[in-house]
Backbone as JSON Lines, residues from 0, in Angstrom:
{"i":0,"aa":"M","n":[2.41,45.25,17.2],"ca":[1.55,45.31,16.04],"c":[0.99,43.91,15.76]}
{"i":1,"aa":"G","n":[0.06,43.84,14.84],"ca":[-0.59,42.58,14.48],"c":[0.11,41.9,13.33]}
{"i":2,"aa":"R","n":[-0.52,40.88,12.88],"ca":[0.0,40.14,11.73],"c":[-0.2,40.96,10.46]}
{"i":3,"aa":"P","n":[0.61,40.7,9.44],"ca":[0.38,41.34,8.15],"c":[-0.98,40.93,7.6]}
{"i":4,"aa":"P","n":[-1.65,41.82,6.88],"ca":[-2.96,41.46,6.33],"c":[-2.87,40.21,5.47]}
{"i":5,"aa":"G","n":[-3.86,39.36,5.61],"ca":[-3.94,38.17,4.78],"c":[-3.21,36.97,5.32]}
{"i":6,"aa":"R","n":[-2.39,37.14,6.34],"ca":[-1.62,36.01,6.84],"c":[-2.51,34.96,7.5]}
{"i":7,"aa":"L","n":[-3.47,35.42,8.29],"ca":[-4.38,34.48,8.93],"c":[-5.2,33.75,7.87]}
{"i":8,"aa":"A","n":[-5.7,34.5,6.91],"ca":[-6.48,33.88,5.84],"c":[-5.62,32.89,5.08]}
{"i":9,"aa":"G","n":[-4.36,33.21,4.88],"ca":[-3.45,32.3,4.19],"c":[-3.22,31.02,4.94]}
{"i":10,"aa":"A","n":[-3.25,31.06,6.27],"ca":[-3.08,29.87,7.09],"c":[-4.4,29.13,7.28]}
{"i":11,"aa":"A","n":[-5.5,29.84,7.23],"ca":[-6.8,29.24,7.5],"c":[-7.17,28.2,6.44]}
{"i":12,"aa":"L","n":[-6.87,28.47,5.2],"ca":[-7.25,27.53,4.13],"c":[-6.53,26.19,4.28]}
{"i":13,"aa":"P","n":[-5.21,26.16,4.44],"ca":[-4.56,24.86,4.64],"c":[-5.07,24.12,5.88]}
{"i":14,"aa":"V","n":[-5.31,24.84,6.95],"ca":[-5.84,24.2,8.16],"c":[-7.25,23.67,7.89]}
{"i":15,"aa":"G","n":[-8.05,24.45,7.2],"ca":[-9.4,24.02,6.86],"c":[-9.4,22.78,5.98]}
{"i":16,"aa":"I","n":[-8.5,22.73,5.03],"ca":[-8.39,21.57,4.15],"c":[-8.04,20.33,4.97]}
{"i":17,"aa":"A","n":[-7.1,20.46,5.89],"ca":[-6.73,19.32,6.74],"c":[-7.9,18.9,7.62]}
{"i":18,"aa":"L","n":[-8.65,19.87,8.15],"ca":[-9.78,19.52,9.0],"c":[-10.9,18.84,8.23]}
{"i":19,"aa":"V","n":[-11.14,19.28,7.02],"ca":[-12.14,18.59,6.19],"c":[-11.66,17.16,5.93]}
{"i":20,"aa":"A","n":[-10.4,17.0,5.58],"ca":[-9.86,15.67,5.28],"c":[-9.99,14.72,6.47]}
{"i":21,"aa":"V","n":[-9.84,15.24,7.67],"ca":[-9.94,14.42,8.88],"c":[-11.32,13.78,8.99]}
{"i":22,"aa":"N","n":[-12.31,14.37,8.36],"ca":[-13.68,13.86,8.44],"c":[-14.05,12.87,7.36]}
{"i":23,"aa":"L","n":[-13.16,12.58,6.45],"ca":[-13.54,11.8,5.27],"c":[-13.26,10.3,5.36]}
{"i":24,"aa":"R","n":[-12.67,9.82,6.43],"ca":[-12.43,8.38,6.54],"c":[-12.93,7.74,7.84]}
{"i":25,"aa":"P","n":[-12.98,8.44,8.96],"ca":[-13.43,7.76,10.18],"c":[-14.81,7.12,10.08]}
{"i":26,"aa":"A","n":[-15.72,7.72,9.33],"ca":[-17.06,7.13,9.18],"c":[-16.98,5.72,8.6]}
{"i":27,"aa":"L","n":[-15.98,5.48,7.8],"ca":[-15.81,4.17,7.15],"c":[-14.88,3.27,7.95]}
{"i":28,"aa":"A","n":[-13.75,3.81,8.37],"ca":[-12.73,3.01,9.03],"c":[-13.14,2.56,10.43]}
{"i":29,"aa":"S","n":[-14.1,3.25,11.04],"ca":[-14.51,2.9,12.4],"c":[-15.46,1.7,12.44]}
{"i":30,"aa":"V","n":[-16.07,1.35,11.33],"ca":[-17.08,0.28,11.32],"c":[-16.44,-1.1,11.45]}
{"i":31,"aa":"G","n":[-15.4,-1.36,10.71],"ca":[-14.79,-2.7,10.73],"c":[-14.43,-3.21,12.11]}
{"i":32,"aa":"P","n":[-13.76,-2.41,12.94],"ca":[-13.38,-2.92,14.26],"c":[-14.56,-3.28,15.17]}
{"i":33,"aa":"V","n":[-15.73,-2.72,14.93],"ca":[-16.89,-3.02,15.79],"c":[-17.99,-3.75,15.03]}
{"i":34,"aa":"L","n":[-17.67,-4.23,13.84],"ca":[-18.69,-4.86,13.0],"c":[-19.33,-6.07,13.66]}
{"i":35,"aa":"D","n":[-18.58,-6.88,14.37],"ca":[-19.17,-8.04,15.06],"c":[-20.21,-7.59,16.08]}
{"i":36,"aa":"E","n":[-19.92,-6.53,16.8],"ca":[-20.87,-6.02,17.79],"c":[-22.11,-5.44,17.11]}
{"i":37,"aa":"V","n":[-21.92,-4.73,16.02],"ca":[-23.04,-4.18,15.26],"c":[-23.93,-5.32,14.77]}
{"i":38,"aa":"R","n":[-23.31,-6.32,14.17],"ca":[-24.07,-7.45,13.64],"c":[-24.86,-8.15,14.75]}
{"i":39,"aa":"A","n":[-24.22,-8.37,15.89],"ca":[-24.89,-9.06,17.0],"c":[-26.05,-8.22,17.54]}
{"i":40,"aa":"A","n":[-25.81,-6.95,17.74],"ca":[-26.84,-6.07,18.33],"c":[-28.03,-5.9,17.41]}
{"i":41,"aa":"L","n":[-27.78,-5.84,16.11],"ca":[-28.86,-5.58,15.16],"c":[-29.33,-6.84,14.44]}
{"i":42,"aa":"H","n":[-28.77,-7.99,14.84],"ca":[-29.15,-9.28,14.26],"c":[-28.96,-9.29,12.74]}
{"i":43,"aa":"L","n":[-27.79,-8.84,12.33],"ca":[-27.46,-8.79,10.9],"c":[-26.71,-10.05,10.5]}
{"i":44,"aa":"S","n":[-26.96,-10.51,9.31],"ca":[-26.22,-11.65,8.77],"c":[-24.82,-11.19,8.35]}
{"i":45,"aa":"S","n":[-23.99,-12.15,8.03],"ca":[-22.65,-11.81,7.52],"c":[-22.76,-11.01,6.23]}
{"i":46,"aa":"A","n":[-23.72,-11.39,5.4],"ca":[-23.93,-10.68,4.13],"c":[-24.33,-9.23,4.38]}
{"i":47,"aa":"A","n":[-25.2,-9.01,5.36],"ca":[-25.61,-7.64,5.68],"c":[-24.43,-6.84,6.23]}
{"i":48,"aa":"G","n":[-23.61,-7.48,7.02],"ca":[-22.41,-6.81,7.53],"c":[-21.47,-6.42,6.4]}
{"i":49,"aa":"A","n":[-21.31,-7.33,5.46],"ca":[-20.46,-7.04,4.3],"c":[-21.06,-5.92,3.47]}
{"i":50,"aa":"L","n":[-22.37,-5.92,3.33],"ca":[-23.04,-4.86,2.58],"c":[-22.82,-3.5,3.24]}
{"i":51,"aa":"L","n":[-22.87,-3.48,4.56],"ca":[-22.66,-2.22,5.29],"c":[-21.3,-1.61,4.99]}
{"i":52,"aa":"T","n":[-20.31,-2.44,4.81],"ca":[-18.97,-1.92,4.5],"c":[-18.75,-1.69,3.01]}
{"i":53,"aa":"T","n":[-19.65,-2.22,2.18],"ca":[-19.54,-2.07,0.72],"c":[-20.31,-0.87,0.2]}
{"i":54,"aa":"V","n":[-21.42,-0.54,0.85],"ca":[-22.28,0.56,0.4],"c":[-21.48,1.85,0.19]}
{"i":55,"aa":"P","n":[-20.59,2.23,1.11],"ca":[-19.84,3.48,0.87],"c":[-19.01,3.46,-0.41]}
{"i":56,"aa":"L","n":[-18.45,2.33,-0.74],"ca":[-17.63,2.26,-1.95],"c":[-18.49,2.43,-3.2]}
{"i":57,"aa":"V","n":[-19.68,1.88,-3.18],"ca":[-20.6,2.05,-4.3],"c":[-20.99,3.52,-4.42]}
{"i":58,"aa":"C","n":[-21.28,4.15,-3.28],"ca":[-21.62,5.58,-3.29],"c":[-20.47,6.42,-3.83]}
{"i":59,"aa":"F","n":[-19.25,6.06,-3.48],"ca":[-18.09,6.78,-4.0],"c":[-18.1,6.78,-5.52]}
{"i":60,"aa":"G","n":[-18.31,5.61,-6.08],"ca":[-18.3,5.49,-7.53],"c":[-19.45,6.23,-8.2]}
{"i":61,"aa":"L","n":[-20.61,6.22,-7.57],"ca":[-21.78,6.84,-8.18],"c":[-21.81,8.36,-8.02]}
{"i":62,"aa":"L","n":[-21.33,8.86,-6.9],"ca":[-21.47,10.29,-6.62],"c":[-20.28,11.13,-7.04]}
{"i":63,"aa":"A","n":[-19.13,10.55,-7.18],"ca":[-17.96,11.34,-7.54],"c":[-18.18,12.17,-8.81]}
{"i":64,"aa":"P","n":[-18.82,11.63,-9.86],"ca":[-19.01,12.44,-11.07],"c":[-19.96,13.62,-10.88]}
{"i":65,"aa":"V","n":[-20.79,13.59,-9.84],"ca":[-21.77,14.65,-9.6],"c":[-21.12,15.86,-8.91]}
{"i":66,"aa":"A","n":[-20.04,15.64,-8.2],"ca":[-19.41,16.69,-7.39],"c":[-19.07,17.95,-8.18]}
{"i":67,"aa":"P","n":[-18.46,17.87,-9.35],"ca":[-18.15,19.1,-10.08],"c":[-19.39,19.92,-10.43]}
{"i":68,"aa":"R","n":[-20.48,19.23,-10.78],"ca":[-21.72,19.96,-11.09],"c":[-22.27,20.66,-9.86]}
{"i":69,"aa":"L","n":[-22.21,20.0,-8.73],"ca":[-22.67,20.63,-7.48],"c":[-21.83,21.87,-7.17]}
{"i":70,"aa":"A","n":[-20.52,21.75,-7.34],"ca":[-19.63,22.88,-7.07],"c":[-19.9,24.05,-8.0]}
{"i":71,"aa":"R","n":[-20.12,23.76,-9.27],"ca":[-20.43,24.85,-10.22],"c":[-21.74,25.54,-9.87]}
{"i":72,"aa":"R","n":[-22.7,24.76,-9.48],"ca":[-24.03,25.32,-9.22],"c":[-24.1,26.09,-7.9]}
{"i":73,"aa":"Y","n":[-23.51,25.52,-6.83],"ca":[-23.67,26.1,-5.5],"c":[-22.39,26.7,-4.91]}
{"i":74,"aa":"G","n":[-21.26,26.42,-5.51],"ca":[-19.98,26.89,-4.99],"c":[-19.32,25.82,-4.14]}
{"i":75,"aa":"M","n":[-18.02,25.69,-4.31],"ca":[-17.27,24.64,-3.62],"c":[-17.38,24.75,-2.1]}
{"i":76,"aa":"E","n":[-17.23,25.95,-1.59],"ca":[-17.24,26.14,-0.15],"c":[-18.6,25.78,0.45]}
{"i":77,"aa":"R","n":[-19.66,26.2,-0.2],"ca":[-21.01,25.9,0.29],"c":[-21.27,24.38,0.26]}
{"i":78,"aa":"V","n":[-20.86,23.74,-0.81],"ca":[-21.07,22.29,-0.92],"c":[-20.26,21.57,0.17]}
{"i":79,"aa":"L","n":[-19.04,22.01,0.42],"ca":[-18.23,21.38,1.47],"c":[-18.84,21.6,2.85]}
{"i":80,"aa":"A","n":[-19.45,22.74,3.08],"ca":[-20.13,22.97,4.37],"c":[-21.3,22.0,4.54]}
{"i":81,"aa":"V","n":[-22.07,21.81,3.47],"ca":[-23.19,20.87,3.52],"c":[-22.66,19.45,3.71]}
{"i":82,"aa":"V","n":[-21.56,19.13,3.07],"ca":[-20.94,17.81,3.22],"c":[-20.61,17.55,4.69]}
{"i":83,"aa":"L","n":[-19.97,18.5,5.34],"ca":[-19.59,18.31,6.75],"c":[-20.82,18.19,7.64]}
{"i":84,"aa":"A","n":[-21.84,18.99,7.38],"ca":[-23.08,18.9,8.15],"c":[-23.75,17.54,7.95]}
{"i":85,"aa":"T","n":[-23.72,17.06,6.72],"ca":[-24.31,15.75,6.41],"c":[-23.55,14.64,7.12]}
{"i":86,"aa":"I","n":[-22.24,14.73,7.11],"ca":[-21.43,13.72,7.79],"c":[-21.74,13.73,9.29]}
{"i":87,"aa":"A","n":[-21.73,14.9,9.9],"ca":[-21.98,14.99,11.35],"c":[-23.36,14.46,11.7]}
{"i":88,"aa":"A","n":[-24.38,14.94,11.01],"ca":[-25.76,14.5,11.32],"c":[-25.93,13.02,11.04]}
{"i":89,"aa":"G","n":[-25.42,12.56,9.91],"ca":[-25.57,11.15,9.55],"c":[-24.89,10.23,10.54]}
{"i":90,"aa":"L","n":[-23.69,10.59,11.0],"ca":[-22.98,9.74,11.94],"c":[-23.68,9.68,13.29]}
{"i":91,"aa":"L","n":[-24.26,10.8,13.69],"ca":[-24.98,10.8,14.96],"c":[-26.29,10.02,14.89]}
{"i":92,"aa":"L","n":[-27.0,10.19,13.79],"ca":[-28.32,9.57,13.67],"c":[-28.27,8.1,13.27]}
{"i":93,"aa":"R","n":[-27.26,7.7,12.52],"ca":[-27.27,6.32,12.01],"c":[-27.16,5.28,13.11]}
{"i":94,"aa":"V","n":[-26.64,5.64,14.25],"ca":[-26.52,4.68,15.35],"c":[-27.74,4.68,16.26]}
{"i":95,"aa":"R","n":[-28.68,5.57,16.01],"ca":[-29.86,5.69,16.86],"c":[-31.09,5.0,16.28]}
{"i":96,"aa":"L","n":[-31.06,4.63,15.03],"ca":[-32.28,4.22,14.34],"c":[-32.33,2.75,13.94]}
{"i":97,"aa":"G","n":[-31.58,1.9,14.58],"ca":[-31.63,0.48,14.27],"c":[-30.97,0.15,12.94]}
{"i":98,"aa":"A","n":[-31.21,-1.07,12.48],"ca":[-30.55,-1.56,11.27],"c":[-30.94,-0.75,10.05]}
{"i":99,"aa":"V","n":[-32.21,-0.44,9.91],"ca":[-32.66,0.33,8.75],"c":[-32.0,1.7,8.74]}
{"i":100,"aa":"G","n":[-31.98,2.35,9.89],"ca":[-31.34,3.67,9.98],"c":[-29.85,3.61,9.72]}
{"i":101,"aa":"L","n":[-29.22,2.55,10.21],"ca":[-27.78,2.4,9.99],"c":[-27.47,2.35,8.5]}
{"i":102,"aa":"F","n":[-28.22,1.54,7.78],"ca":[-28.0,1.43,6.34],"c":[-28.45,2.7,5.62]}
{"i":103,"aa":"A","n":[-29.63,3.19,5.98],"ca":[-30.19,4.36,5.28],"c":[-29.32,5.59,5.46]}
{"i":104,"aa":"L","n":[-28.74,5.78,6.62],"ca":[-27.92,6.97,6.84],"c":[-26.46,6.78,6.46]}
{"i":105,"aa":"T","n":[-26.05,5.55,6.26],"ca":[-24.7,5.33,5.73],"c":[-24.63,5.86,4.3]}
{"i":106,"aa":"V","n":[-25.73,5.78,3.57],"ca":[-25.74,6.23,2.18],"c":[-25.47,7.73,2.05]}
{"i":107,"aa":"P","n":[-26.21,8.63,2.73],"ca":[-25.89,10.05,2.56],"c":[-24.51,10.43,3.11]}
{"i":108,"aa":"V","n":[-24.08,9.76,4.16],"ca":[-22.74,10.03,4.68],"c":[-21.7,9.65,3.63]}
{"i":109,"aa":"A","n":[-21.84,8.48,3.04],"ca":[-20.9,8.04,2.02],"c":[-20.96,8.94,0.78]}
{"i":110,"aa":"C","n":[-22.16,9.38,0.42],"ca":[-22.3,10.29,-0.72],"c":[-21.61,11.63,-0.44]}
{"i":111,"aa":"A","n":[-21.77,12.13,0.77],"ca":[-21.11,13.38,1.16],"c":[-19.6,13.23,1.09]}
{"i":112,"aa":"I","n":[-19.1,12.12,1.58],"ca":[-17.66,11.86,1.54],"c":[-17.18,11.78,0.09]}
{"i":113,"aa":"A","n":[-17.96,11.13,-0.76],"ca":[-17.59,11.01,-2.17],"c":[-17.46,12.38,-2.82]}
{"i":114,"aa":"V","n":[-18.38,13.27,-2.53],"ca":[-18.34,14.62,-3.07],"c":[-17.1,15.35,-2.57]}
{"i":115,"aa":"A","n":[-16.84,15.26,-1.28],"ca":[-15.66,15.93,-0.71],"c":[-14.36,15.36,-1.28]}
{"i":116,"aa":"N","n":[-14.33,14.05,-1.52],"ca":[-13.12,13.43,-2.09],"c":[-12.74,14.07,-3.42]}
{"i":117,"aa":"V","n":[-13.73,14.56,-4.15],"ca":[-13.48,15.21,-5.44],"c":[-13.2,16.69,-5.26]}
{"i":118,"aa":"L","n":[-13.94,17.34,-4.38],"ca":[-13.86,18.79,-4.27],"c":[-12.63,19.31,-3.54]}
{"i":119,"aa":"V","n":[-12.18,18.62,-2.52],"ca":[-11.03,19.14,-1.76],"c":[-9.78,19.24,-2.65]}
{"i":120,"aa":"P","n":[-9.42,18.2,-3.41],"ca":[-8.26,18.38,-4.3],"c":[-8.48,19.5,-5.33]}
{"i":121,"aa":"A","n":[-9.7,19.66,-5.81],"ca":[-9.98,20.75,-6.76],"c":[-9.83,22.1,-6.08]}
{"i":122,"aa":"L","n":[-10.25,22.2,-4.82],"ca":[-10.08,23.44,-4.06],"c":[-8.6,23.76,-3.87]}
{"i":123,"aa":"V","n":[-7.82,22.74,-3.57],"ca":[-6.37,22.93,-3.41],"c":[-5.78,23.47,-4.71]}
{"i":124,"aa":"K","n":[-6.11,22.86,-5.82],"ca":[-5.56,23.28,-7.11],"c":[-6.02,24.69,-7.48]}
{"i":125,"aa":"R","n":[-7.25,25.03,-7.14],"ca":[-7.79,26.35,-7.47],"c":[-7.18,27.45,-6.59]}
{"i":126,"aa":"D","n":[-7.13,27.21,-5.28],"ca":[-6.77,28.27,-4.35],"c":[-5.31,28.25,-3.89]}
{"i":127,"aa":"L","n":[-4.64,27.16,-4.06],"ca":[-3.24,27.06,-3.63],"c":[-2.37,26.47,-4.74]}
{"i":128,"aa":"P","n":[-2.43,27.05,-5.94],"ca":[-1.7,26.44,-7.06],"c":[-0.2,26.38,-6.86]}
{"i":129,"aa":"E","n":[0.33,27.28,-6.05],"ca":[1.78,27.28,-5.82],"c":[2.2,26.26,-4.77]}
{"i":130,"aa":"R","n":[1.21,25.65,-4.08],"ca":[1.53,24.68,-3.03],"c":[0.73,23.38,-3.19]}
{"i":131,"aa":"V","n":[0.42,23.02,-4.41],"ca":[-0.41,21.83,-4.64],"c":[0.25,20.58,-4.06]}
{"i":132,"aa":"G","n":[1.51,20.37,-4.32],"ca":[2.19,19.17,-3.82],"c":[2.18,19.08,-2.31]}
{"i":133,"aa":"L","n":[2.54,20.17,-1.65],"ca":[2.55,20.2,-0.19],"c":[1.15,19.96,0.37]}
{"i":134,"aa":"M","n":[0.18,20.67,-0.17],"ca":[-1.18,20.56,0.36],"c":[-1.82,19.21,0.07]}
{"i":135,"aa":"M","n":[-1.51,18.62,-1.07],"ca":[-2.03,17.28,-1.32],"c":[-1.39,16.28,-0.37]}
{"i":136,"aa":"G","n":[-0.15,16.53,0.0],"ca":[0.49,15.7,1.02],"c":[-0.18,15.84,2.37]}
{"i":137,"aa":"V","n":[-0.5,17.08,2.75],"ca":[-1.21,17.32,4.01],"c":[-2.59,16.67,3.97]}
{"i":138,"aa":"Y","n":[-3.29,16.84,2.86],"ca":[-4.62,16.25,2.68],"c":[-4.56,14.72,2.82]}
{"i":139,"aa":"T","n":[-3.63,14.11,2.12],"ca":[-3.48,12.65,2.16],"c":[-3.1,12.17,3.55]}
{"i":140,"aa":"M","n":[-2.21,12.91,4.2],"ca":[-1.8,12.56,5.56],"c":[-2.99,12.64,6.52]}
{"i":141,"aa":"A","n":[-3.8,13.68,6.38],"ca":[-4.96,13.83,7.25],"c":[-5.98,12.72,7.0]}
{"i":142,"aa":"L","n":[-6.21,12.39,5.72],"ca":[-7.12,11.28,5.39],"c":[-6.64,9.98,6.02]}
{"i":143,"aa":"S","n":[-5.39,9.65,5.76],"ca":[-4.84,8.39,6.22],"c":[-4.71,8.35,7.74]}
{"i":144,"aa":"G","n":[-4.26,9.44,8.31],"ca":[-4.11,9.5,9.77],"c":[-5.43,9.36,10.49]}
{"i":145,"aa":"A","n":[-6.46,10.03,9.99],"ca":[-7.78,9.94,10.61],"c":[-8.35,8.53,10.48]}
{"i":146,"aa":"A","n":[-8.13,7.91,9.34],"ca":[-8.6,6.52,9.16],"c":[-7.89,5.6,10.14]}
{"i":147,"aa":"A","n":[-6.59,5.78,10.29],"ca":[-5.83,4.93,11.21],"c":[-6.28,5.12,12.65]}
{"i":148,"aa":"V","n":[-6.5,6.36,13.03],"ca":[-6.95,6.64,14.4],"c":[-8.33,6.02,14.62]}
{"i":149,"aa":"A","n":[-9.24,6.22,13.68],"ca":[-10.59,5.68,13.83],"c":[-10.57,4.16,13.92]}
{"i":150,"aa":"A","n":[-9.78,3.53,13.07],"ca":[-9.69,2.07,13.09],"c":[-9.06,1.57,14.39]}
{"i":151,"aa":"G","n":[-8.08,2.31,14.88],"ca":[-7.39,1.89,16.09],"c":[-8.09,2.22,17.39]}
{"i":152,"aa":"V","n":[-8.95,3.22,17.37],"ca":[-9.57,3.69,18.59],"c":[-11.01,3.19,18.77]}
{"i":153,"aa":"S","n":[-11.68,2.84,17.69],"ca":[-13.09,2.46,17.79],"c":[-13.33,1.25,18.68]}
{"i":154,"aa":"E","n":[-12.54,0.22,18.52],"ca":[-12.72,-0.97,19.34],"c":[-12.44,-0.7,20.82]}
{"i":155,"aa":"P","n":[-11.37,0.02,21.17],"ca":[-11.17,0.35,22.59],"c":[-12.29,1.24,23.16]}
{"i":156,"aa":"L","n":[-12.85,2.11,22.34],"ca":[-13.99,2.9,22.82],"c":[-15.18,1.99,23.1]}
{"i":157,"aa":"D","n":[-15.4,1.03,22.21],"ca":[-16.51,0.09,22.33],"c":[-16.36,-0.76,23.58]}
{"i":158,"aa":"R","n":[-15.26,-1.48,23.67],"ca":[-15.1,-2.45,24.76],"c":[-14.34,-1.9,25.95]}
{"i":159,"aa":"G","n":[-13.25,-1.21,25.69],"ca":[-12.4,-0.73,26.79],"c":[-13.07,0.34,27.64]}
{"i":160,"aa":"L","n":[-13.7,1.3,26.99],"ca":[-14.38,2.37,27.73],"c":[-15.87,2.09,27.9]}
{"i":161,"aa":"H","n":[-16.32,0.98,27.35],"ca":[-17.72,0.55,27.47],"c":[-18.7,1.55,26.86]}
{"i":162,"aa":"W","n":[-18.29,2.16,25.76],"ca":[-19.19,3.07,25.05],"c":[-20.15,2.29,24.17]}
{"i":163,"aa":"G","n":[-19.84,1.04,23.91],"ca":[-20.63,0.25,22.98],"c":[-20.34,0.66,21.55]}
{"i":164,"aa":"W","n":[-20.84,-0.13,20.63],"ca":[-20.58,0.16,19.22],"c":[-21.21,1.47,18.8]}
{"i":165,"aa":"R","n":[-22.34,1.83,19.38],"ca":[-23.0,3.08,19.01],"c":[-22.14,4.28,19.35]}
{"i":166,"aa":"G","n":[-21.6,4.29,20.55],"ca":[-20.73,5.39,20.96],"c":[-19.43,5.42,20.17]}
{"i":167,"aa":"A","n":[-18.91,4.22,19.89],"ca":[-17.66,4.12,19.14],"c":[-17.81,4.63,17.72]}
{"i":168,"aa":"L","n":[-19.01,4.51,17.14],"ca":[-19.24,5.03,15.79],"c":[-19.68,6.5,15.82]}
{"i":169,"aa":"A","n":[-20.49,6.86,16.78],"ca":[-21.02,8.23,16.84],"c":[-19.94,9.25,17.16]}
{"i":170,"aa":"V","n":[-18.91,8.86,17.89],"ca":[-17.87,9.81,18.29],"c":[-17.2,10.49,17.09]}
{"i":171,"aa":"W","n":[-17.23,9.83,15.93],"ca":[-16.56,10.37,14.75],"c":[-17.33,11.51,14.1]}
{"i":172,"aa":"A","n":[-18.51,11.82,14.64],"ca":[-19.24,13.01,14.19],"c":[-18.61,14.27,14.79]}
{"i":173,"aa":"A","n":[-17.92,14.15,15.89],"ca":[-17.36,15.31,16.6],"c":[-16.45,16.17,15.72]}
{"i":174,"aa":"P","n":[-15.51,15.61,14.97],"ca":[-14.66,16.47,14.15],"c":[-15.44,17.27,13.1]}
{"i":175,"aa":"A","n":[-16.49,16.68,12.55],"ca":[-17.27,17.37,11.53],"c":[-18.01,18.56,12.15]}
């Protein structure tokens, strides 16, 4: 016989939450290890390099308050789907369009991440109220683990595998 009804759906949500979380830090954590290469290739000053790593934090602060309104208007699941699509597209395109594209597309990626940072914990509380502690632990572990992997792997992808900084940054679109 098969599984009891609802069991797959019950497992799908926690797995989905972890998979969304895996996409929320590599876009940021992968830049630092290859920042010197980015700056050299795009002829960026130290200030521009610092700005590239600061822009996401500003977006976090500005967009986080908007997330609940987006969820009410369009639904949490739909907004999270758009967030993942934005992250994937932004990460792929930002390395193809030079310095202007890198900065311009870092903004929507960071905004998408900011929205997800607010909505995923709300989704956990709404849909898994009996497992909030466990699921927030899974969510945090996935966030932190993905950031650590991105930070640790980006430089070897750049230099060790000769993907260059573009490949080392673009690869993080794959999970999304």
